[in-house]
CSV table of C-alpha atoms in Angstrom, one decimal:
chain,number,residue,atom,x,y,z
L,1,MET,CA,23.4,9.7,14.3
L,2,SER,CA,21.2,11.5,11.8
L,3,ILE,CA,19.5,14.6,13.2
L,4,ASN,CA,16.4,16.1,11.6
L,5,GLU,CA,15.7,18.8,14.1
L,6,ARG,CA,17.8,21.8,15.1
L,7,THR,CA,19.1,19.7,17.9
L,8,GLU,CA,22.2,17.7,18.7
L,9,PRO,CA,23.0,15.0,21.3
L,10,VAL,CA,26.1,15.8,23.3
L,11,GLU,CA,27.9,13.7,25.8
L,12,ASP,CA,28.1,14.9,29.4
L,13,HIS,CA,28.8,13.3,32.8
L,14,GLY,CA,25.1,13.1,33.8
L,15,PRO,CA,23.2,9.9,34.5
L,16,THR,CA,22.3,9.4,30.9
L,17,GLY,CA,25.5,10.5,29.2
L,18,PHE,CA,23.5,12.4,26.5
L,19,LYS,CA,21.6,15.6,26.4
L,20,LEU,CA,19.4,17.0,23.7
L,21,ARG,CA,19.8,20.7,22.7
L,22,SER,CA,16.9,22.5,21.3
L,23,ARG,CA,16.1,26.1,20.4
L,24,LYS,CA,13.1,27.7,21.9
L,25,ILE,CA,10.0,29.1,20.2
L,26,ARG,CA,7.9,32.1,21.3
L,27,ILE,CA,4.2,31.9,20.7
L,28,GLU,CA,2.2,35.1,21.0
L,29,VAL,CA,-1.6,35.5,20.8
L,30,VAL,CA,-2.2,38.6,18.7
L,31,LYS,CA,-6.0,38.1,18.1
L,32,GLY,CA,-8.7,36.2,19.9
L,33,PRO,CA,-10.0,35.6,23.5
L,34,ASP,CA,-6.4,35.1,24.8
L,35,MET,CA,-4.9,38.2,23.0
L,36,GLY,CA,-1.8,39.3,24.8
L,37,ARG,CA,-0.8,35.9,26.2
L,38,SER,CA,2.6,34.5,25.2
L,39,VAL,CA,4.8,31.6,26.1
L,40,GLU,CA,8.4,30.4,25.3
L,41,LEU,CA,8.9,26.6,25.0
L,42,PRO,CA,11.5,24.2,23.7
L,43,ALA,CA,10.5,23.4,20.1
L,44,LEU,CA,11.1,19.6,20.3
L,45,SER,CA,7.3,19.1,20.0
L,46,VAL,CA,4.8,21.7,21.0
L,47,SER,CA,1.1,21.1,21.1
L,48,ILE,CA,-1.5,23.9,21.0
L,49,GLY,CA,-5.2,23.5,21.7
L,50,SER,CA,-8.0,24.0,24.2
L,51,GLY,CA,-7.8,20.5,25.7
L,52,GLY,CA,-5.8,21.1,28.9
L,53,LYS,CA,-3.8,17.9,29.5
L,54,GLY,CA,-1.7,17.1,26.5
L,55,CYS,CA,-1.4,20.7,25.4
L,56,ASP,CA,1.8,22.8,25.9
L,57,PHE,CA,-0.1,26.0,25.3
L,58,VAL,CA,-3.8,26.0,26.3
L,59,LEU,CA,-6.2,28.5,24.7
L,60,THR,CA,-9.7,29.4,25.9
L,61,ASP,CA,-11.1,29.9,22.4
L,62,PRO,CA,-14.0,27.4,22.1
L,63,THR,CA,-13.5,27.2,18.3
L,64,VAL,CA,-10.0,25.7,18.8
L,65,SER,CA,-9.9,21.9,19.0
L,66,ARG,CA,-8.5,20.2,22.1
L,67,ILE,CA,-5.3,19.4,20.3
L,68,HIS,CA,-5.4,21.7,17.3
L,69,LEU,CA,-1.8,21.7,16.0
L,70,HIS,CA,1.8,20.5,16.6
L,71,LEU,CA,4.9,22.6,16.2
L,72,ARG,CA,8.5,21.6,15.9
L,73,ILE,CA,11.8,23.1,14.7
L,74,GLU,CA,13.4,21.1,11.9
L,75,ARG,CA,16.8,22.5,11.0
L,76,ASP,CA,16.2,26.3,10.5
L,77,ALA,CA,12.5,25.9,9.7
L,78,LEU,CA,9.4,25.8,11.8
L,79,ARG,CA,7.1,22.9,10.9
L,80,VAL,CA,3.3,23.3,11.6
L,81,ILE,CA,1.2,20.1,11.6
L,82,ASP,CA,-2.6,20.4,11.8
L,83,ALA,CA,-3.9,17.7,14.2
L,84,ASP,CA,-7.0,16.9,12.1
L,85,SER,CA,-8.7,19.9,13.9
L,86,ARG,CA,-12.4,20.9,13.5
L,87,ASN,CA,-11.7,24.3,11.9
L,88,GLY,CA,-8.3,23.7,10.2
L,89,THR,CA,-5.1,25.7,10.3
L,90,ARG,CA,-4.0,28.6,8.1
L,91,ILE,CA,-0.5,30.0,7.7
L,92,ASP,CA,-0.4,33.6,6.3
L,93,GLY,CA,-3.8,33.0,4.8
L,94,THR,CA,-3.2,29.6,3.3
L,95,ALA,CA,-4.9,26.5,4.6
L,96,ILE,CA,-2.4,23.8,5.5
L,97,ARG,CA,-2.2,20.2,6.8
L,98,ASP,CA,1.5,19.9,7.2
L,99,ALA,CA,3.8,22.8,6.2
L,100,TYR,CA,6.7,25.0,7.1
L,101,ALA,CA,6.2,28.5,8.4
L,102,ARG,CA,8.4,31.6,7.8
L,103,PRO,CA,9.8,33.5,10.8
L,104,ASP,CA,7.1,35.8,12.2
L,105,SER,CA,4.3,33.9,10.3
L,106,LEU,CA,0.7,34.4,11.4
L,107,ILE,CA,-1.1,31.2,12.3
L,108,VAL,CA,-4.9,31.2,12.4
L,109,ILE,CA,-6.8,28.5,14.3
L,110,GLY,CA,-10.5,29.0,15.1
L,111,ASN,CA,-10.9,32.7,16.1
L,112,THR,CA,-7.4,32.9,17.3
L,113,THR,CA,-4.3,34.3,15.5
L,114,LEU,CA,-0.8,33.4,16.7
L,115,ARG,CA,2.6,34.8,15.8
L,116,LEU,CA,5.5,32.3,16.0
L,117,ARG,CA,9.1,33.3,16.5
L,118,MET,CA,12.2,31.1,16.8
L,119,LEU,CA,14.5,32.3,19.5
L,120,SER,CA,18.3,32.0,19.9
L,121,ASP,CA,17.9,30.5,23.4
L,122,VAL,CA,19.0,26.9,23.7
L,123,VAL,CA,17.7,24.5,26.3
L,124,GLU,CA,19.2,21.1,27.2
L,125,LEU,CA,17.1,18.0,28.0
L,126,PRO,CA,18.3,14.5,29.1
L,127,LEU,CA,18.2,12.0,26.3
L,128,SER,CA,18.5,8.2,26.7
L,129,PRO,CA,21.8,6.8,25.5
L,130,ARG,CA,20.1,3.5,24.7
L,131,ASP,CA,19.0,2.4,21.2
L,132,ARG,CA,16.3,0.0,22.4
L,133,PHE,CA,13.6,-0.5,25.0
L,134,GLY,CA,12.3,-4.0,25.3
L,135,ARG,CA,11.9,-5.1,21.7
L,136,MET,CA,11.6,-1.5,20.5
L,137,LEU,CA,14.6,-0.4,18.4
L,138,GLY,CA,15.8,3.0,17.2
L,139,GLN,CA,18.8,5.3,17.2
L,140,SER,CA,16.9,8.4,16.1
L,141,ILE,CA,16.4,11.4,18.4
L,142,ALA,CA,12.6,10.8,18.2
L,143,MET,CA,13.0,7.2,19.6
L,144,ARG,CA,15.6,8.1,22.2
L,145,ARG,CA,13.2,10.7,23.5
L,146,VAL,CA,10.5,8.0,23.8
L,147,PHE,CA,12.9,5.6,25.5
L,148,THR,CA,13.8,8.3,28.0
L,149,LEU,CA,10.1,8.6,29.0
L,150,LEU,CA,9.6,4.8,29.1
L,151,GLU,CA,12.6,4.2,31.2
L,152,ARG,CA,11.3,6.7,33.8
L,153,CYS,CA,7.7,5.4,34.0
L,154,ALA,CA,8.5,1.7,33.8
L,155,ALA,CA,9.4,1.5,37.5
L,156,THR,CA,6.1,3.2,38.5
L,157,LEU,CA,2.6,1.8,38.6
L,158,SER,CA,1.1,4.8,36.8
L,159,THR,CA,-1.4,4.3,34.1
L,160,VAL,CA,0.1,4.9,30.6
L,161,LEU,CA,-1.7,5.9,27.4
L,162,ILE,CA,0.2,5.1,24.2
L,163,GLU,CA,-0.8,7.1,21.1
L,164,GLY,CA,0.4,6.2,17.7
L,165,GLU,CA,-0.5,5.1,14.2
L,166,THR,CA,-1.2,1.5,13.3
L,167,GLY,CA,2.1,-0.5,13.1
L,168,THR,CA,4.2,1.8,15.3
L,169,GLY,CA,4.7,-0.8,18.0
L,170,LYS,CA,2.3,0.1,20.7
L,171,GLU,CA,2.0,-3.5,22.0
L,172,LEU,CA,5.8,-3.8,22.1
L,173,VAL,CA,5.9,-0.7,24.3
L,174,ALA,CA,3.3,-2.1,26.7
L,175,ARG,CA,5.2,-5.4,26.9
L,176,GLY,CA,8.4,-3.5,27.5
L,177,LEU,CA,6.8,-1.5,30.3
L,178,HIS,CA,5.6,-4.7,31.9
L,179,ASP,CA,8.9,-6.5,31.7
L,180,ALA,CA,10.8,-3.5,33.1
L,181,SER,CA,8.3,-3.0,36.0
L,182,PRO,CA,8.1,-4.4,39.5
L,183,ARG,CA,5.3,-6.6,38.1
L,184,ALA,CA,7.4,-8.4,35.6
L,185,ASP,CA,6.8,-11.8,37.2
L,186,GLY,CA,3.0,-11.2,37.1
L,187,PRO,CA,0.6,-11.8,34.2
L,188,PHE,CA,0.6,-9.7,31.1
L,189,GLN,CA,-2.9,-9.7,29.5
L,190,VAL,CA,-3.8,-8.1,26.1
L,191,PHE,CA,-7.4,-7.1,25.3
L,192,ASP,CA,-8.0,-5.7,21.8
L,193,CYS,CA,-11.2,-3.6,22.0
L,194,SER,CA,-11.6,-3.8,18.2
L,195,ALA,CA,-11.4,-7.6,18.0
L,196,VAL,CA,-14.4,-8.4,20.2
L,197,ALA,CA,-18.0,-8.0,19.2
L,198,PRO,CA,-19.6,-5.1,21.1
L,199,SER,CA,-22.1,-7.4,22.7
L,200,LEU,CA,-19.3,-9.6,24.2
L,201,ILE,CA,-16.9,-6.9,25.4
L,202,GLU,CA,-18.4,-6.4,28.9
L,203,SER,CA,-18.2,-10.2,29.6
L,204,ALA,CA,-14.7,-10.4,28.2
L,205,LEU,CA,-13.5,-7.5,30.4
L,206,PHE,CA,-15.3,-8.2,33.6
L,207,GLY,CA,-16.3,-11.8,33.4
L,208,HIS,CA,-19.7,-13.5,33.8
L,209,MET,CA,-21.6,-16.1,35.9
L,210,LYS,CA,-23.2,-19.3,34.6
L,211,GLY,CA,-26.6,-18.5,33.2
L,212,SER,CA,-26.1,-14.8,33.0
L,213,PHE,CA,-26.9,-14.8,29.3
L,214,THR,CA,-27.6,-17.3,26.6
L,215,GLY,CA,-24.5,-19.4,26.0
L,216,ALA,CA,-23.0,-18.7,29.5
L,217,THR,CA,-22.6,-22.4,30.4
L,218,ALA,CA,-20.0,-21.8,33.1
L,219,ASP,CA,-18.5,-19.1,35.4
L,220,HIS,CA,-15.8,-17.2,33.5
L,221,PRO,CA,-13.4,-14.6,34.7
L,222,GLY,CA,-12.7,-11.5,32.6
L,223,VAL,CA,-9.3,-10.1,31.7
L,224,PHE,CA,-9.2,-7.8,34.7
L,225,GLU,CA,-9.2,-10.9,37.0
L,226,THR,CA,-6.7,-12.9,34.9
L,227,ALA,CA,-4.4,-9.9,34.9
L,228,ASN,CA,-4.5,-9.5,38.7
L,229,GLY,CA,-1.1,-8.7,40.1
L,230,GLY,CA,0.2,-7.8,36.6
L,231,THR,CA,-0.4,-5.6,33.6
L,232,LEU,CA,-3.5,-5.3,31.4
L,233,PHE,CA,-2.9,-3.8,28.0
L,234,LEU,CA,-6.1,-2.3,26.5
L,235,ASP,CA,-5.4,-2.0,22.8
L,236,GLU,CA,-7.5,0.1,20.4
L,237,LEU,CA,-9.2,1.8,23.3
L,238,GLY,CA,-10.9,4.3,20.9
L,239,GLU,CA,-13.1,1.4,19.7
L,240,LEU,CA,-14.7,0.8,23.1
L,241,PRO,CA,-18.4,1.5,22.8
L,242,LEU,CA,-19.6,4.6,24.5
L,243,GLU,CA,-22.1,2.8,26.7
L,244,LEU,CA,-19.3,0.6,28.3
L,245,GLN,CA,-16.9,3.5,29.1
L,246,PRO,CA,-18.6,4.4,32.4
L,247,LYS,CA,-18.3,0.8,33.5
L,248,LEU,CA,-14.6,0.8,32.7
L,249,LEU,CA,-14.1,4.1,34.5
L,250,ARG,CA,-15.8,2.7,37.6
L,251,VAL,CA,-13.5,-0.3,37.6
L,252,LEU,CA,-10.4,1.9,37.3
L,253,GLN,CA,-11.6,4.1,40.1
L,254,ASP,CA,-12.8,1.4,42.5
L,255,LYS,CA,-10.3,-1.3,41.6
L,256,GLU,CA,-13.2,-3.8,41.8
L,257,VAL,CA,-15.0,-5.8,39.1
L,258,ARG,CA,-18.4,-7.4,39.2
L,259,ARG,CA,-19.1,-10.3,36.8
L,260,LEU,CA,-22.2,-10.2,34.7
L,261,GLY,CA,-25.0,-12.0,36.7
L,262,SER,CA,-23.2,-11.5,40.1
L,263,ASN,CA,-23.8,-9.3,43.1
L,264,VAL,CA,-20.3,-9.8,44.4
L,265,SER,CA,-17.5,-7.4,43.7
L,266,ARG,CA,-13.9,-8.7,43.4
L,267,GLU,CA,-10.9,-6.6,44.1
L,268,VAL,CA,-8.3,-6.4,41.3
L,269,ASP,CA,-4.8,-5.1,41.4
L,270,VAL,CA,-3.9,-4.3,37.8
L,271,ARG,CA,-1.7,-1.8,36.1
L,272,ILE,CA,-3.4,-0.4,33.0
L,273,VAL,CA,-1.5,0.4,29.8
L,274,ALA,CA,-3.9,1.6,27.1
L,275,ALA,CA,-3.3,2.3,23.4
L,276,THR,CA,-5.1,4.0,20.6
L,277,ASN,CA,-4.4,5.0,17.0
L,278,ARG,CA,-7.0,7.7,17.3
L,279,SER,CA,-6.8,11.1,19.0
L,280,LEU,CA,-9.0,10.5,22.0
L,281,LEU,CA,-9.2,14.3,22.6
L,282,ARG,CA,-10.7,14.6,19.1
L,283,GLU,CA,-13.1,11.7,19.9
L,284,ILE,CA,-14.2,13.7,23.0
L,285,ASP,CA,-14.9,16.7,20.8
L,286,ARG,CA,-17.1,14.4,18.7
L,287,ASN,CA,-18.9,13.0,21.7
L,288,ARG,CA,-17.5,9.5,21.1
L,289,PHE,CA,-15.2,9.2,24.1
L,290,ARG,CA,-15.8,10.3,27.7
L,291,GLU,CA,-13.6,13.1,29.0
L,292,ASP,CA,-13.4,11.7,32.5
L,293,LEU,CA,-12.2,8.3,31.3
L,294,TYR,CA,-9.6,10.0,29.1
L,295,TYR,CA,-8.1,11.9,32.1
L,296,ARG,CA,-8.2,8.7,34.2
L,297,LEU,CA,-6.1,6.9,31.6
L,298,ALA,CA,-3.8,9.7,30.4
L,299,VAL,CA,-1.7,9.9,33.6
L,300,ILE,CA,1.4,9.4,31.4
L,301,THR,CA,1.0,9.8,27.7
L,302,VAL,CA,3.5,8.3,25.3
L,303,ARG,CA,3.3,9.3,21.6
L,304,LEU,CA,5.1,6.9,19.2
L,305,PRO,CA,6.4,8.7,16.1
L,306,PRO,CA,5.4,7.2,12.7
L,307,LEU,CA,8.2,5.7,10.7
L,308,ARG,CA,8.3,8.7,8.3
L,309,GLU,CA,9.4,10.9,11.2
L,310,ARG,CA,12.3,8.5,12.0
L,311,ALA,CA,13.5,7.5,8.6
L,312,GLU,CA,17.1,7.3,9.9
L,313,ASP,CA,16.1,4.2,11.8
L,314,ILE,CA,15.1,2.3,8.7
L,315,PRO,CA,18.5,0.8,7.9
L,316,VAL,CA,18.9,-0.4,11.5
L,317,LEU,CA,15.4,-1.9,11.4
L,318,VAL,CA,16.0,-3.6,8.0
L,319,ARG,CA,19.2,-5.3,9.2
L,320,HIS,CA,17.5,-6.3,12.4
L,321,PHE,CA,14.5,-7.8,10.6
L,322,GLU,CA,16.9,-9.6,8.2
L,323,GLU,CA,18.7,-11.3,11.1
L,324,ASP,CA,15.5,-12.2,12.8
L,325,LEU,CA,13.8,-13.6,9.7
L,326,ASN,CA,16.9,-15.4,8.4
L,327,ALA,CA,17.1,-17.3,11.7
L,328,ARG,CA,13.8,-18.9,10.8
L,329,LEU,CA,14.6,-19.7,7.2
L,330,SER,CA,16.1,-23.2,6.3
L,331,VAL,CA,18.3,-21.4,3.7
L,332,PRO,CA,19.2,-17.9,4.9
L,333,SER,CA,18.9,-15.2,2.2
L,334,PRO,CA,21.8,-12.8,1.5
L,335,PRO,CA,21.5,-9.2,2.9
L,336,LEU,CA,19.6,-6.7,0.9
L,337,PRO,CA,21.8,-4.4,-1.2
L,338,ASP,CA,22.5,-1.0,0.2
L,339,SER,CA,20.7,0.5,-2.8
L,340,VAL,CA,17.6,-1.3,-1.9
L,341,VAL,CA,17.8,-0.2,1.7
L,342,LYS,CA,18.3,3.4,0.5
L,343,GLU,CA,15.1,3.1,-1.6
L,344,LEU,CA,13.3,1.8,1.5
L,345,CYS,CA,14.3,4.9,3.3
L,346,SER,CA,12.6,7.1,0.8
L,347,GLN,CA,9.2,5.5,1.1
L,348,ALA,CA,6.3,6.9,3.3
L,349,TRP,CA,5.4,3.6,5.1
L,350,PRO,CA,1.8,4.3,6.0
L,351,GLY,CA,1.8,0.9,7.8
L,352,ASN,CA,4.9,2.0,9.7
L,353,VAL,CA,7.3,-0.6,11.2
L,354,ARG,CA,4.9,-3.5,10.7
L,355,GLU,CA,4.7,-2.7,7.0
L,356,LEU,CA,8.5,-2.4,6.7
L,357,ARG,CA,9.0,-5.8,8.4
L,358,ASN,CA,6.5,-7.3,5.9
L,359,ALA,CA,8.3,-5.8,3.0
L,360,VAL,CA,11.7,-7.1,4.2
L,361,GLU,CA,10.2,-10.6,4.7
L,362,ARG,CA,8.7,-10.5,1.2
L,363,MET,CA,12.0,-9.4,-0.4
L,364,LEU,CA,14.0,-12.1,1.5
L,365,THR,CA,11.5,-14.7,0.4
L,366,ILE,CA,10.7,-13.9,-3.2
L,367,GLY,CA,13.4,-11.4,-4.1
L,368,HIS,CA,13.5,-7.6,-4.4
L,369,PRO,CA,12.8,-5.3,-7.3
L,370,THR,CA,15.5,-3.0,-8.9
L,371,PRO,CA,15.6,0.3,-7.0
L,372,VAL,CA,13.7,3.1,-8.6
L,373,GLU,CA,16.8,5.1,-9.4
L,374,GLU,CA,18.2,2.1,-11.4
L,375,GLN,CA,15.0,1.7,-13.5
L,376,SER,CA,14.1,3.6,-16.6
L,377,ILE,CA,10.9,5.4,-15.5
L,378,PRO,CA,9.7,8.3,-17.7
L,379,SER,CA,9.2,11.6,-16.0
L,380,PRO,CA,5.7,13.2,-16.2
L,381,ALA,CA,5.2,15.4,-19.2
L,382,PRO,CA,5.8,19.2,-18.4
L,383,GLY,CA,2.6,20.6,-16.9
L,384,ALA,CA,1.0,17.2,-16.2
L,385,LEU,CA,1.2,17.8,-12.5
L,386,GLY,CA,-0.3,21.3,-12.6
L,387,VAL,CA,2.8,22.9,-11.1
L,388,SER,CA,2.4,26.6,-10.5
L,389,LEU,CA,5.0,28.8,-8.8
L,390,ALA,CA,2.1,30.8,-7.4
L,391,GLU,CA,1.3,27.8,-5.2
L,392,PRO,CA,3.5,27.0,-2.2
L,393,LEU,CA,5.6,23.9,-2.8
L,394,LEU,CA,4.3,21.9,0.1
L,395,THR,CA,0.7,22.7,-0.7
L,396,GLY,CA,1.2,21.6,-4.3
L,397,ARG,CA,2.9,18.4,-3.2
L,398,GLU,CA,0.1,17.6,-0.8
L,399,ARG,CA,-2.5,18.1,-3.6
L,400,VAL,CA,-0.6,15.8,-6.0
L,401,VAL,CA,-0.2,13.1,-3.3
L,402,GLU,CA,-3.9,13.2,-2.4
L,403,ALA,CA,-4.9,12.9,-6.1
L,404,TYR,CA,-2.6,9.9,-6.6
L,405,GLU,CA,-3.8,8.2,-3.5
L,406,ARG,CA,-7.5,8.7,-4.4
L,407,GLU,CA,-7.0,7.4,-8.0
L,408,TYR,CA,-4.9,4.4,-6.7
L,409,ILE,CA,-7.7,3.4,-4.2
L,410,THR,CA,-10.4,3.8,-6.8
L,411,LEU,CA,-8.5,1.6,-9.2
L,412,ALA,CA,-7.8,-1.0,-6.5
L,413,LEU,CA,-11.5,-1.2,-5.7
L,414,GLU,CA,-12.4,-1.5,-9.3
L,415,GLU,CA,-9.9,-4.3,-9.8
L,416,THR,CA,-11.2,-6.3,-6.8
L,417,GLY,CA,-14.9,-5.7,-7.5
L,418,GLY,CA,-15.2,-3.4,-4.4
L,419,ASN,CA,-13.8,-6.0,-2.0
L,420,ILE,CA,-12.0,-3.9,0.6
L,421,SER,CA,-9.9,-6.6,2.1
L,422,ARG,CA,-8.6,-7.8,-1.3
L,423,ALA,CA,-8.0,-4.1,-2.4
L,424,ALA,CA,-6.0,-3.4,0.7
L,425,THR,CA,-3.9,-6.6,0.1
L,426,LEU,CA,-3.4,-5.5,-3.5
L,427,ALA,CA,-2.2,-2.1,-2.3
L,428,LYS,CA,0.0,-3.7,0.4
L,429,VAL,CA,-1.4,-1.7,3.2
L,430,GLY,CA,-3.5,-2.6,6.2
L,431,ARG,CA,-7.3,-3.0,5.9
L,432,LYS,CA,-7.9,-0.3,8.5
L,433,PHE,CA,-5.6,2.2,6.7
L,434,PHE,CA,-7.4,1.5,3.4
L,435,GLN,CA,-10.8,2.0,5.0
L,436,GLN,CA,-9.7,5.3,6.6
L,437,ALA,CA,-8.4,6.5,3.2
L,438,MET,CA,-11.7,5.5,1.6
L,439,LYS,CA,-13.6,7.5,4.2
L,440,ARG,CA,-11.3,10.5,3.7
L,441,TYR,CA,-12.1,10.5,-0.1
L,442,GLY,CA,-15.8,9.5,0.2
L,443,LEU,CA,-15.3,6.2,-1.6
L,444,ARG,CA,-17.3,3.0,-0.9
L,445,GLY,CA,-16.7,-0.6,-1.6
L,446,ASP,CA,-19.3,-3.1,-2.7
L,447,SER,CA,-18.1,-5.8,-0.4
L,448,GLU,CA,-16.5,-5.9,3.1
L,449,ASP,CA,-15.7,-9.6,3.0
């Protein structure tokens, strides 16, 4: 098993057969409203912010975002990841988005300065020995940690909030939780908040009576009623209009729904599993999501790691997709060469597992290109990338990546006449990912169709 953190799975005679060893990290507040406070935590994944739930170290500084940054030890280095905070993160005076800190580095977030120290203390945490949960597959430590949490909460009826980027498998997690729960024989309903027009969401969720609005020609139950006795998966919850959030909160609290046009409330017994590719705590900061609804949903929070954080799972996933896809082909394709799989492991995969599956299907169907290392590709001319030893390596790398991404998106829009859907297809990424990148770089398309 490949290990990216300063951790190692070890066999024992406990219920799981595996434990995860991790060094601890000491976080000290050396400046700001919480000056003098400190905490020691296992550095598997530490979140710092002012948001309460979801934070491992909560600060009272109002200039700190609810989830401001994440910390984790990788080998002998301490990785600091800004969580798209309002005021940014600085390490020893340098603004960062994702970088490694030196021992005793000073981290500035808002009006607070932190000192981070890696300790020699080691803690052991249980780790699932399984390499799958439902249809989720992974041998990495990151996924075994997820499986450990899912195995524990599957048997409960607690509400679960799944966070993760597009394509990480949030619906597979919801389905796996349902199938492993006492409600496995009940209905499993999926409601995508981003796929229904805002004017129709209330009716789709709660149902309506005949004549309650134009076009309501018959009584119709909503998904809460059709999911009664089972599980309701609310996907892309961050897209739910603000004006409907109090109504959803009321249903979750009262366990009753009232159809549009009706004065009668109906009891519903539904387990809620919700998912979002946005940070709902950040949406609360921006007044786009209700705090009380968030805390009602985030009883158990599961964060799915992006594929770039579990690259060691890519070979396993590729072979799994090959087997699955070949079973559907009239003439099975030969396995992809190891050199091609190695090249796949080096890519960023912004579309995550979904994008990887699409790539495998495409290569099995129409063939695969020669791996980059086997091609004759000229290196950039010296100085073309603006490399300076006065600039930290990771900062420079981020600058070059952003410049390339911006130019690529600009060229794709020009090539397709500003058509966002066609440009995303040309770039072989999801439309939503492409739109988010356009927004990040202040780019606009001429056509949304």
